[in-house]
XYZ file of C-alpha atoms in Angstrom:
761
model
C -54.655 38.820 12.419
C -53.670 40.309 9.662
C -50.305 38.348 8.831
C -52.659 34.710 9.067
C -55.253 35.960 7.217
C -53.032 37.583 4.303
C -51.831 33.900 4.427
C -54.657 32.289 4.316
C -56.021 34.572 1.744
C -53.208 33.843 -0.524
C -53.485 30.158 -0.462
C -56.622 30.617 -1.293
C -55.654 32.524 -4.444
C -53.411 29.782 -5.310
C -56.429 27.327 -5.164
C -58.699 28.847 -7.432
C -55.964 28.967 -10.017
C -54.921 25.306 -9.240
C -56.816 23.347 -11.894
C -54.108 24.910 -14.670
C -51.449 24.509 -12.566
C -52.873 20.731 -11.488
C -52.886 19.816 -14.840
C -49.251 20.623 -15.477
C -48.285 18.901 -12.967
C -49.468 15.696 -13.434
C -48.532 15.508 -17.253
C -44.782 16.272 -15.738
C -42.595 13.663 -15.052
C -41.146 15.570 -12.155
C -45.072 16.133 -10.454
C -45.570 14.848 -6.269
C -48.617 13.379 -8.643
C -51.560 12.410 -6.933
C -51.714 12.486 -2.600
C -51.068 8.871 -1.171
C -54.144 8.318 0.629
C -54.090 8.498 4.562
C -54.817 5.587 6.486
C -55.803 6.389 10.389
C -55.898 3.714 13.485
C -57.288 5.756 16.291
C -60.743 4.386 16.202
C -59.440 0.455 16.053
C -59.912 0.129 12.047
C -57.161 1.246 9.613
C -59.089 3.628 7.044
C -58.482 6.055 4.736
C -58.671 9.734 6.027
C -60.927 9.926 3.531
C -63.404 6.548 4.878
C -63.466 8.096 8.203
C -66.335 10.086 8.833
C -65.100 10.659 12.538
C -63.593 14.539 12.928
C -59.908 13.497 12.781
C -56.339 15.778 12.320
C -53.425 14.399 10.517
C -50.274 15.355 12.182
C -47.644 12.862 8.893
C -43.697 12.681 9.736
C -43.226 15.508 6.911
C -45.522 17.728 8.581
C -43.424 17.255 12.157
C -39.813 17.672 9.698
C -41.185 21.085 8.162
C -42.503 23.029 10.557
C -39.682 20.967 13.082
C -43.056 20.813 15.561
C -41.044 19.581 18.851
C -43.568 18.436 21.297
C -47.426 17.866 21.500
C -47.964 21.729 22.251
C -46.344 22.165 18.559
C -49.707 20.069 17.644
C -52.417 21.753 19.872
C -51.051 25.055 18.014
C -51.948 23.668 15.113
C -54.929 22.118 14.735
C -58.137 23.324 13.884
C -60.098 23.520 17.355
C -57.505 22.189 19.330
C -55.869 24.754 21.720
C -53.211 24.503 24.761
C -55.154 25.421 28.036
C -53.018 26.769 31.164
C -49.754 26.876 30.081
C -48.782 23.075 28.984
C -50.694 21.559 31.674
C -53.662 20.447 29.189
C -56.215 20.707 25.921
C -59.331 21.842 24.034
C -60.689 19.830 21.538
C -63.747 21.687 20.573
C -63.552 23.533 23.477
C -63.809 21.200 26.013
C -60.552 20.657 28.461
C -58.873 17.435 29.091
C -60.042 18.305 32.270
C -63.655 18.769 31.991
C -64.941 22.414 32.166
C -66.329 22.847 35.136
C -63.410 22.368 37.661
C -64.774 19.102 38.842
C -64.492 15.810 38.730
C -61.986 13.593 38.424
C -62.244 11.796 35.310
C -60.437 13.160 32.375
C -62.950 14.320 29.468
C -60.064 13.216 26.449
C -57.209 11.481 26.827
C -53.876 11.390 25.027
C -52.030 7.997 24.023
C -48.687 6.506 23.194
C -48.664 3.818 21.056
C -51.860 2.358 22.396
C -50.791 3.649 26.667
C -53.395 6.002 28.201
C -50.987 9.046 29.177
C -51.733 10.206 32.829
C -52.719 14.000 32.095
C -50.540 15.351 35.766
C -47.439 13.782 32.980
C -48.918 15.923 29.891
C -46.566 18.867 30.378
C -43.725 16.348 30.120
C -44.541 12.849 29.452
C -43.164 11.164 26.788
C -45.392 13.148 23.938
C -42.537 14.681 22.257
C -42.018 14.271 18.489
C -39.192 12.746 17.322
C -39.195 9.439 16.004
C -43.176 9.663 15.830
C -45.014 7.906 12.425
C -48.522 9.596 13.391
C -50.650 11.957 15.574
C -53.966 11.399 15.171
C -56.483 13.910 16.740
C -59.617 13.152 16.903
C -62.519 15.966 17.336
C -66.023 15.378 18.957
C -67.106 12.289 21.463
C -65.423 8.946 20.967
C -66.951 6.870 24.093
C -67.513 3.854 21.299
C -64.397 3.193 20.584
C -61.909 4.254 23.252
C -64.876 4.459 26.035
C -63.556 5.960 29.704
C -61.869 9.640 29.400
C -63.332 10.392 26.028
C -65.489 12.525 26.318
C -63.855 15.423 23.945
C -62.175 13.332 21.636
C -58.582 11.918 22.165
C -55.091 11.944 20.495
C -53.309 9.021 19.016
C -49.636 10.092 18.616
C -47.966 6.319 16.805
C -43.958 5.687 16.632
C -42.768 4.460 14.402
C -42.314 0.862 14.261
C -38.760 -1.463 12.445
C -38.199 -2.103 9.253
C -38.096 -6.224 8.281
C -36.105 -5.545 5.077
C -33.350 -3.061 5.989
C -31.082 -1.299 8.299
C -30.857 2.999 8.581
C -30.442 5.542 10.768
C -31.861 9.181 11.965
C -30.182 11.847 13.574
C -30.972 15.420 13.734
C -29.463 18.462 15.692
C -31.313 21.379 17.297
C -29.706 24.537 18.366
C -31.702 27.781 19.612
C -30.443 31.410 20.656
C -31.899 30.567 23.994
C -29.188 28.161 24.663
C -31.577 25.888 23.944
C -29.973 22.520 22.329
C -31.922 18.789 20.703
C -29.703 16.226 20.236
C -31.655 13.069 18.677
C -30.785 9.695 17.145
C -33.276 7.009 16.102
C -31.796 3.499 14.095
C -33.038 0.074 13.215
C -33.490 -2.520 11.137
C -34.062 -6.443 10.958
C -32.606 -9.086 13.122
C -33.507 -11.702 10.467
C -34.638 -10.769 7.738
C -38.391 -10.105 6.642
C -38.823 -11.892 10.199
C -37.517 -10.075 12.775
C -36.782 -5.928 13.625
C -35.036 -3.384 16.207
C -35.469 -0.169 16.539
C -34.163 2.506 18.716
C -34.580 5.830 19.386
C -33.402 8.348 21.787
C -33.633 12.419 22.228
C -31.743 14.425 24.960
C -32.697 17.746 25.611
C -31.307 20.693 27.666
C -33.222 24.108 27.141
C -31.594 27.078 29.576
C -34.483 28.608 29.939
C -36.244 32.172 29.978
C -37.708 33.645 33.251
C -34.608 34.376 35.254
C -35.378 34.205 39.348
C -33.846 37.346 40.817
C -34.486 35.445 44.465
C -33.139 31.955 43.757
C -30.676 32.677 40.468
C -30.796 30.506 37.486
C -33.716 30.296 35.418
C -36.756 28.428 36.455
C -38.094 26.973 32.920
C -34.648 25.551 32.478
C -35.099 21.361 31.424
C -33.027 18.551 31.419
C -35.362 15.779 29.588
C -33.833 12.228 28.382
C -36.807 10.124 26.173
C -35.443 7.136 24.980
C -37.454 4.385 23.093
C -37.029 0.762 21.675
C -39.315 -1.381 19.308
C -39.021 -4.703 18.462
C -41.437 -6.041 15.757
C -41.594 -9.916 14.579
C -43.586 -11.510 11.736
C -42.451 -15.436 12.359
C -42.245 -17.129 8.981
C -43.584 -19.872 10.656
C -45.996 -18.946 12.032
C -47.757 -16.776 8.146
C -49.947 -13.755 9.635
C -48.668 -13.853 12.457
C -47.976 -9.766 13.747
C -46.147 -8.954 17.250
C -45.049 -5.637 18.334
C -42.948 -4.898 21.848
C -42.100 -1.202 22.726
C -41.127 0.347 25.881
C -40.879 3.577 26.243
C -38.450 5.720 29.305
C -38.983 9.627 29.627
C -36.738 10.788 32.251
C -37.563 15.128 32.442
C -36.233 17.755 34.847
C -37.466 21.182 34.080
C -40.244 23.634 34.637
C -43.492 23.389 36.018
C -46.453 22.908 34.116
C -46.634 26.496 34.385
C -44.321 29.224 34.322
C -45.582 32.754 35.836
C -42.794 35.832 35.361
C -44.016 38.928 36.742
C -45.889 42.272 34.824
C -44.800 44.713 37.270
C -41.255 45.289 35.389
C -40.154 46.881 32.241
C -40.769 45.089 29.248
C -41.263 42.245 31.092
C -41.983 40.145 27.538
C -38.464 40.545 27.305
C -37.153 40.617 30.772
C -38.685 38.035 31.595
C -37.666 37.327 35.546
C -39.577 35.756 38.835
C -39.063 36.605 42.366
C -40.310 32.980 43.858
C -38.036 31.940 47.632
C -38.824 27.678 46.621
C -38.388 26.003 43.090
C -41.037 25.662 40.805
C -40.085 22.891 38.741
C -42.128 18.985 37.566
C -40.189 16.411 37.604
C -41.153 13.104 35.607
C -40.294 10.002 35.606
C -42.405 7.837 33.193
C -42.187 4.149 31.739
C -44.508 2.253 29.486
C -44.498 -1.175 27.912
C -46.846 -2.377 25.781
C -47.293 -5.061 23.465
C -49.775 -5.430 20.640
C -50.071 -9.007 18.550
C -52.611 -9.463 15.408
C -53.451 -13.255 14.224
C -55.889 -13.592 10.782
C -58.200 -16.457 11.888
C -59.792 -16.277 8.435
C -59.683 -14.531 5.545
C -61.789 -11.719 6.331
C -61.242 -11.758 10.476
C -57.920 -10.581 12.438
C -57.399 -10.938 16.006
C -55.867 -8.941 17.959
C -54.913 -8.212 21.397
C -53.514 -4.671 22.956
C -51.577 -4.707 26.218
C -50.503 -1.796 27.377
C -48.245 -1.186 31.369
C -46.811 2.481 32.328
C -46.112 4.118 35.757
C -45.529 7.956 35.973
C -43.964 9.823 38.544
C -44.443 13.219 39.271
C -43.043 15.714 41.973
C -44.344 19.031 41.273
C -43.440 22.272 43.303
C -44.162 25.469 43.007
C -44.075 29.341 45.172
C -47.152 30.015 45.343
C -47.278 33.196 46.713
C -44.104 34.212 43.684
C -42.770 36.565 45.873
C -39.166 36.949 48.626
C -40.450 35.531 51.115
C -41.421 32.478 52.029
C -45.256 32.432 52.362
C -46.976 30.026 50.114
C -45.178 26.714 48.127
C -47.247 23.195 46.987
C -45.205 20.441 46.836
C -47.648 17.483 45.452
C -45.958 14.042 44.122
C -48.084 11.751 42.013
C -47.209 7.853 41.616
C -49.848 5.875 39.237
C -49.805 3.189 37.967
C -51.699 2.380 35.264
C -52.816 -1.677 32.664
C -55.239 -1.664 30.362
C -55.290 -5.390 27.900
C -57.530 -5.372 24.749
C -59.351 -8.180 23.161
C -60.545 -6.954 19.336
C -62.087 -9.362 16.628
C -62.071 -6.663 12.914
C -64.093 -7.941 9.774
C -63.652 -6.275 6.372
C -65.483 -7.591 3.658
C -67.743 -5.885 0.563
C -71.034 -5.589 2.511
C -69.776 -6.074 6.578
C -67.238 -4.259 8.362
C -66.598 -3.821 11.708
C -64.852 -4.769 15.045
C -65.601 -6.304 18.898
C -63.967 -5.920 21.378
C -63.507 -6.341 25.143
C -61.552 -3.555 26.859
C -60.003 -3.440 30.785
C -58.910 -0.925 32.676
C -56.749 -0.679 36.334
C -55.340 3.050 37.718
C -53.762 2.473 41.278
C -51.900 5.292 43.512
C -51.997 8.117 45.103
C -51.235 11.977 45.173
C -49.312 13.094 48.306
C -50.104 17.073 48.965
C -47.700 18.712 51.116
C -48.687 22.099 51.219
C -48.079 25.399 52.987
C -51.114 28.021 52.092
C -52.706 31.081 53.621
C -55.971 31.343 54.091
C -58.375 34.881 53.820
C -59.520 35.360 57.598
C -63.083 34.318 57.017
C -64.445 37.390 58.840
C -68.845 36.266 58.548
C -67.640 32.716 60.158
C -65.759 34.945 63.008
C -69.177 37.083 62.494
C -71.083 34.604 62.784
C -69.779 32.655 66.212
C -69.279 35.664 68.110
C -72.991 36.689 67.348
C -74.010 32.530 68.188
C -72.661 33.979 71.570
C -74.339 36.846 72.893
C -72.901 39.299 70.587
C -74.866 42.140 69.059
C -74.350 42.022 65.153
C -72.541 45.715 65.622
C -70.004 43.867 68.622
C -69.789 41.280 66.344
C -68.711 43.160 62.960
C -66.906 45.922 64.916
C -64.235 42.662 66.379
C -64.175 40.324 63.194
C -63.353 43.118 61.060
C -60.599 44.353 64.180
C -59.214 40.493 64.666
C -58.831 40.441 60.554
C -56.483 43.069 60.705
C -54.386 41.953 63.267
C -55.048 37.997 61.265
C -55.588 39.009 57.739
C -54.739 35.416 56.620
C -54.654 32.280 58.537
C -51.710 30.370 57.486
C -51.564 26.677 57.711
C -50.002 23.184 56.695
C -51.053 21.477 54.623
C -50.392 17.295 54.134
C -53.322 15.203 52.101
C -52.484 11.334 50.783
C -55.432 10.299 48.646
C -54.801 6.982 46.718
C -57.504 6.039 44.144
C -57.797 2.416 42.228
C -59.769 2.622 39.360
C -60.913 -0.180 37.350
C -63.150 -0.706 34.383
C -64.324 -3.405 31.887
C -66.598 -2.456 28.817
C -67.702 -5.066 25.933
C -67.683 -3.087 22.801
C -68.396 -2.611 18.752
C -68.295 -0.527 15.934
C -69.465 -1.789 11.950
C -71.158 -0.622 8.641
C -72.936 -2.333 6.737
C -73.308 -1.512 3.208
C -77.156 -1.557 1.764
C -76.117 0.057 -1.685
C -73.229 0.232 -3.400
C -72.972 4.139 -2.716
C -75.628 4.037 0.945
C -74.230 2.481 4.005
C -74.785 1.768 7.983
C -72.868 3.456 11.122
C -73.374 1.992 14.350
C -71.957 1.575 17.337
C -72.081 0.744 21.139
C -70.330 0.283 24.141
C -71.450 -1.378 27.500
C -68.571 0.179 30.122
C -69.336 -0.960 33.671
C -66.304 0.522 36.724
C -65.755 1.061 40.069
C -63.495 3.506 41.526
C -61.947 3.676 45.232
C -60.498 6.734 46.452
C -59.578 6.990 49.839
C -58.249 10.716 52.010
C -56.823 11.756 55.391
C -55.425 14.902 55.922
C -53.381 16.491 58.321
C -53.133 19.994 59.246
C -52.161 23.001 61.772
C -51.882 25.945 62.086
C -48.770 27.700 60.757
C -48.139 31.474 62.244
C -48.864 33.313 65.379
C -52.523 34.155 66.521
C -53.624 38.089 67.765
C -52.446 38.780 71.103
C -55.509 38.901 73.509
C -55.241 41.795 74.787
C -54.078 44.183 71.125
C -58.544 45.534 71.857
C -57.815 45.956 75.864
C -58.082 43.312 78.331
C -62.259 44.112 78.124
C -61.973 42.378 74.718
C -59.871 39.161 75.858
C -61.850 37.057 76.868
C -63.232 36.866 73.338
C -60.468 37.502 71.378
C -59.481 34.641 73.107
C -62.425 32.689 71.997
C -61.907 34.189 68.469
C -58.510 32.351 68.645
C -59.719 28.731 69.371
C -62.715 29.757 66.864
C -60.040 29.973 63.894
C -57.660 27.012 65.759
C -60.506 24.907 65.184
C -61.452 25.687 61.690
C -58.171 24.597 60.807
C -58.636 21.698 62.786
C -61.779 20.888 61.191
C -59.771 20.615 57.709
C -57.698 17.503 58.991
C -59.442 14.300 58.836
C -58.413 10.588 59.587
C -58.063 7.743 56.612
C -60.404 6.897 54.974
C -62.745 5.970 51.798
C -65.517 5.863 49.765
C -66.577 3.107 47.000
C -68.908 3.765 43.482
C -70.000 1.873 40.822
C -71.031 2.898 37.817
C -72.528 1.082 34.378
C -72.955 3.304 31.169
C -74.387 2.281 27.712
C -73.590 4.460 24.932
C -74.716 3.977 21.416
C -74.406 5.288 18.076
C -75.653 5.221 15.182
C -75.467 7.349 11.553
C -75.661 6.872 7.827
C -73.255 7.030 5.515
C -73.801 8.606 1.921
C -70.885 8.035 -1.359
C -72.237 10.574 -4.377
C -69.245 9.976 -5.924
C -65.791 7.828 -6.051
C -64.854 11.475 -4.838
C -67.481 13.041 -2.309
C -69.053 10.696 0.597
C -71.067 12.531 2.891
C -72.102 11.691 6.709
C -74.228 12.105 9.955
C -74.037 10.470 12.907
C -75.240 10.390 16.426
C -73.658 9.162 20.124
C -73.325 9.473 23.697
C -71.127 9.967 25.668
C -69.650 10.292 29.611
C -67.105 10.932 31.795
C -67.672 8.581 35.318
C -68.038 10.353 38.787
C -66.803 8.736 41.997
C -66.257 11.290 45.416
C -64.719 14.570 45.884
C -62.995 15.544 48.878
C -63.826 18.885 50.967
C -60.358 20.332 52.592
C -61.797 22.419 55.046
C -64.327 19.810 56.161
C -62.353 16.704 55.416
C -65.129 15.300 53.983
C -65.337 12.920 51.235
C -68.378 13.567 48.926
C -69.459 11.607 46.031
C -70.728 12.512 43.254
C -72.739 11.172 39.605
C -71.163 10.886 36.561
C -71.958 13.488 33.604
C -73.631 12.778 29.402
C -73.626 14.281 26.366
C -75.516 13.258 22.823
C -73.622 15.258 19.644
C -74.701 15.031 16.364
C -72.329 15.147 13.707
C -72.747 16.182 9.723
C -69.049 15.393 7.790
C -67.505 16.119 4.164
C -65.161 14.409 2.796
C -64.563 15.829 -0.712
C -61.466 15.156 -3.775
C -60.686 16.998 -6.838
C -58.439 16.529 -9.281
C -57.061 12.949 -8.649
C -56.033 14.251 -4.618
C -54.203 17.426 -5.484
C -57.039 19.062 -3.774
C -58.352 17.809 -0.166
C -61.036 19.269 1.679
C -62.386 17.974 5.229
C -65.258 19.562 6.749
C -67.199 18.842 9.827
C -70.607 20.333 11.346
C -71.338 19.716 15.073
C -73.127 20.427 18.425
C -73.305 18.580 21.668
C -75.557 18.714 24.561
C -74.637 18.396 27.987
C -76.031 17.146 31.565
C -75.216 16.664 35.017
C -72.005 18.477 34.838
C -69.707 17.771 37.248
C -68.774 21.073 38.976
C -67.189 23.554 41.736
C -69.825 24.334 44.362
C -68.637 25.729 47.505
C -70.446 25.947 51.254
C -68.815 29.231 52.296
C -66.845 28.330 55.756
C -63.671 29.923 54.553
C -61.882 29.624 50.501
C -61.612 25.425 51.125
C -64.259 24.889 51.484
C -65.474 23.611 48.254
C -66.480 19.897 46.425
C -67.501 18.520 42.968
C -71.171 18.495 42.112
C -73.175 17.647 39.668
C -74.679 21.047 38.950
C -74.238 21.780 35.129
C -76.387 21.805 31.698
C -74.349 23.006 28.837
C -74.226 22.690 24.897
C -71.553 23.255 22.102
C -72.132 23.304 18.195
C -69.322 24.934 15.530
C -67.598 23.021 12.770
C -64.393 22.833 11.157
C -62.772 22.958 6.961
C -59.234 21.629 6.162
C -57.579 21.722 3.688
C -54.429 20.221 1.233
C -53.663 21.339 -2.392
C -50.768 20.621 -4.255
C -50.480 23.153 -6.414
C -47.334 23.333 -8.451
C -44.509 20.930 -8.733
C -43.138 21.371 -5.023
C -45.542 23.556 -3.871
C -48.578 22.487 -2.164
C -50.886 24.910 0.664
C -52.790 23.092 3.603
C -54.903 25.591 5.278
C -57.876 24.497 8.794
C -60.477 26.909 10.663
C -62.197 26.178 13.379
C -65.168 27.550 15.063
C -66.932 26.680 18.527
C -69.728 28.289 20.811
C -69.948 27.028 23.823
C -72.572 28.395 26.746
C -73.337 27.168 30.663
C -77.456 27.065 29.827
C -77.760 26.576 33.304
C -76.500 26.217 37.083
C -78.227 24.690 39.501
C -76.470 24.601 42.937
C -77.158 21.400 45.832
C -78.747 23.135 49.533
C -76.042 24.634 51.709
C -73.943 25.658 48.719
C -73.669 29.699 49.157
C -71.330 29.697 45.771
C -71.137 33.626 44.196
C -69.859 31.612 40.883
C -72.805 31.515 38.867
C -71.769 29.096 35.387
C -75.188 30.493 33.829
C -75.144 32.360 30.277
C -71.170 31.981 30.179
C -68.531 30.669 28.510
C -66.446 27.366 28.632
C -62.516 28.403 30.474
C -59.932 28.249 27.112
C -62.566 27.769 24.807
C -61.596 30.408 21.444
C -63.946 30.782 19.444
C -61.652 30.219 16.767
C -58.765 28.634 15.844
C -56.709 29.211 12.111
C -54.249 27.956 10.513
C -51.942 28.004 7.029
C -48.950 26.761 5.472
C -46.940 26.355 2.203
C -44.190 24.117 1.871
C -41.971 24.592 -1.446
C -38.980 23.021 -2.811
C -37.119 24.796 -5.509
C -33.683 24.338 -7.065
C -31.140 21.891 -6.442
C -32.588 21.027 -3.193
C -33.575 23.540 -1.742
C -37.055 24.155 0.934
C -38.941 26.381 2.402
C -41.515 26.520 4.462
C -44.141 29.252 6.132
C -47.306 28.601 8.356
C -48.942 30.849 10.472
C -51.540 30.125 13.069
C -54.402 32.536 15.304
C -56.100 31.665 18.030
C -59.127 34.218 18.845
C -59.896 34.874 23.362
C -60.325 32.900 25.527
C -61.627 33.630 29.138
C -59.332 32.014 31.983
C -61.993 31.860 34.669
C -65.739 30.834 35.019
C -69.216 32.906 35.733
C -70.146 36.226 35.577
C -67.473 37.931 36.303
C -65.256 36.192 33.513
C -64.966 39.348 31.407
C -61.921 40.001 33.553
C -60.363 37.575 32.932
C -60.073 37.536 29.179
C -56.841 37.130 26.791
C -56.822 38.019 24.098
C -56.000 36.662 20.924
C -52.681 36.082 18.768
C -51.352 35.041 14.927
C -48.218 33.250 15.434
C -45.647 32.912 12.478
C -43.164 30.442 11.771
C -40.739 29.673 9.252
C -37.986 26.766 7.806
C -36.108 27.446 5.101
C -32.760 24.410 4.933
C -31.127 22.278 2.096
C -31.053 18.755 1.791
C -29.602 16.125 -0.263
C -30.823 12.242 -0.045
C -29.150 11.358 3.396
C -28.661 15.187 4.607
C -30.250 18.055 5.342
C -28.981 21.905 7.136
C -31.778 23.689 7.863
C -32.625 27.024 10.030
C -35.876 28.011 11.701
C -37.867 30.832 13.404
C -40.766 30.547 15.848
C -42.752 33.578 16.112
C -41.265 35.301 13.522
C -42.986 38.670 14.329
C -42.427 38.666 18.113
C -46.267 38.577 19.035
C -46.656 39.192 22.466
C -49.410 37.437 24.071
C -50.503 35.438 27.539
C -52.689 32.501 28.245
C -53.333 33.385 31.410
C -53.222 36.609 33.395
C -53.558 37.250 36.896
C -52.927 41.321 37.980
C -53.881 41.236 42.061
C -50.447 39.636 42.225
C -48.719 40.700 38.725
C -48.510 37.667 37.246
C -48.574 36.124 34.157
C -48.183 33.167 31.609
C -46.174 34.765 28.908
C -46.186 33.363 25.568
C -43.008 31.973 23.949
C -41.091 34.978 22.018
C -39.771 34.886 19.601
C -37.007 32.044 18.680
C -34.407 31.304 16.124
C -32.383 28.375 15.822
C -30.270 26.384 13.142
C -30.430 22.639 12.602
C -29.451 19.167 10.755
C -30.118 15.757 9.520
C -29.175 12.420 8.896
C -31.145 9.971 7.512
C -29.577 6.370 6.078
């Protein structure tokens, strides 16, 4: 943490000396002057960041360029109270994973939207979330259930791509190359087809990466990557219909690369610099994603606007991984996801001096299925075998002796597992959000959402024993009938996990209110306090060992939040701060029932709370120099864990922390312009330790904190630039996850140096 502390200390010292510098800058014709207000749209109303009490971190095109941000994961690592989880599989907002914190349930707790379309969680690690030709990224921290509804209990991430110009033709191109044979070719171009009325923009990015983890069994690199991202946008503002605006977009992604996480072996010397894997099966993730969005708006009156947003997307994901990680053909997972999502929103926005807000209706439908084709090894359940023997007349000593001897012959039960799980989720909602100015300074905030959801979950499972049973005579002829009985019991356990096609339907209604108050103490200082309810929908989960569909209910939370917006020196220094507390109940967690390692399903059994804060600051220190810094802190705790009757889980969550919930996230950087056209950026981010597991023994799954420093230096003119960049300059060696028992870990990105060139026309 030392390098980041030094960087942030420098930023603080510069900020303290800023008044004189800012006065000097404001009096200089060449100074950057007052910072332009950032307009945020993630709450479906165009407001400045200063006017928005929600905790929103905004990533602008300037930040994307200066820090060479390539993927959404780069944004995760540079934002307060936002962090990666297991490899690239997801993220946490304020300590809450986008897929929930109790390893139960199917609904998301946070979502990523691209141009208004929600991206399925299983496509996040390689879907349309790269940063090329992106206009803005907004990270909304805290529940967004009133505005976003489904899958927004923790917050959301809104990505908006660049729109076509109606006035001039132009284009952008970029080439990146890194020392590990990573090559990225990016281009975008567009302009008016009909001047001031109809415009188009096309963009493309091709990424090729050799990879870092060399497979010494199969050859090649497990994390080699090839991807192609294509996007087209058309904007129409017909002069014959003043005020009408329509934007249609289509985004196509084809990605063939590593699995959503990649293990490297830790039982070799210098494994950070010599990253290898030994799996005999491919570890790959192939994603085909297609998104179409149509956004239409039209003013019905002077202050009233009608908007319609229609989105359709299809995600096909094929994920394969060698789960034993060895050269033996033992275990492997092969999953195929094929889902289609349709959304339709109609919204009325009203904006006057005293009253502003929106009313809307929303429809969401997701259909598709997951197909699993896996080979797994289940630890032979000696306690279950002993109980079988006791039920057939054996003494406790005999049952213990025979079950232990049998497990020595068959330590694991090899099983082939095929399952298909069709699913349909439909949600309809009415929502509203508004503000009423009681006085020139005091504003009331209110909102609501009524969600009605129907979901149907279907499952079919076929399991088969995939090995050789112990010879019935291995303990002698006297025990042969008993061993034969155990063999039949093992086959019975495998057979019990098979089930014919069966389904369940669930219906949920949720009312989600929001209330708050905002005070403008001066034109530059605003505080606000809000309270709102959020939820994560229920459903049904399959118990793999018993082949049963088990229903579970929604979970709910109340969130209390205070905010501060403060501008100094005509906008040369801006500070945003938030403090929050959340109380959560009926949380969906995984409960085990003792038959074997796959005897589990989702139940509502936990309650928890979390609290913390985030502070973000930006400062124009002097001509050509600006600083930025952020700090986030969150504390999470499971308050209770009450399992249903029959559960035998040894994992007690009471008093433990959420997985992948860093207590501290810090980031900071400096941008500088000097000489005739030289630019430089130095930035760093710190994440404190996290627990990668849950339960009373989660201390065994602790991953230490890390500080990563990055930089870029270049020369630019009005039309082109050349630059060099470095990621993880000091080659910080860190892990995201470690599985010591099998000597495997997910390792952080090493020091990487690259060069690039860009053209802007």
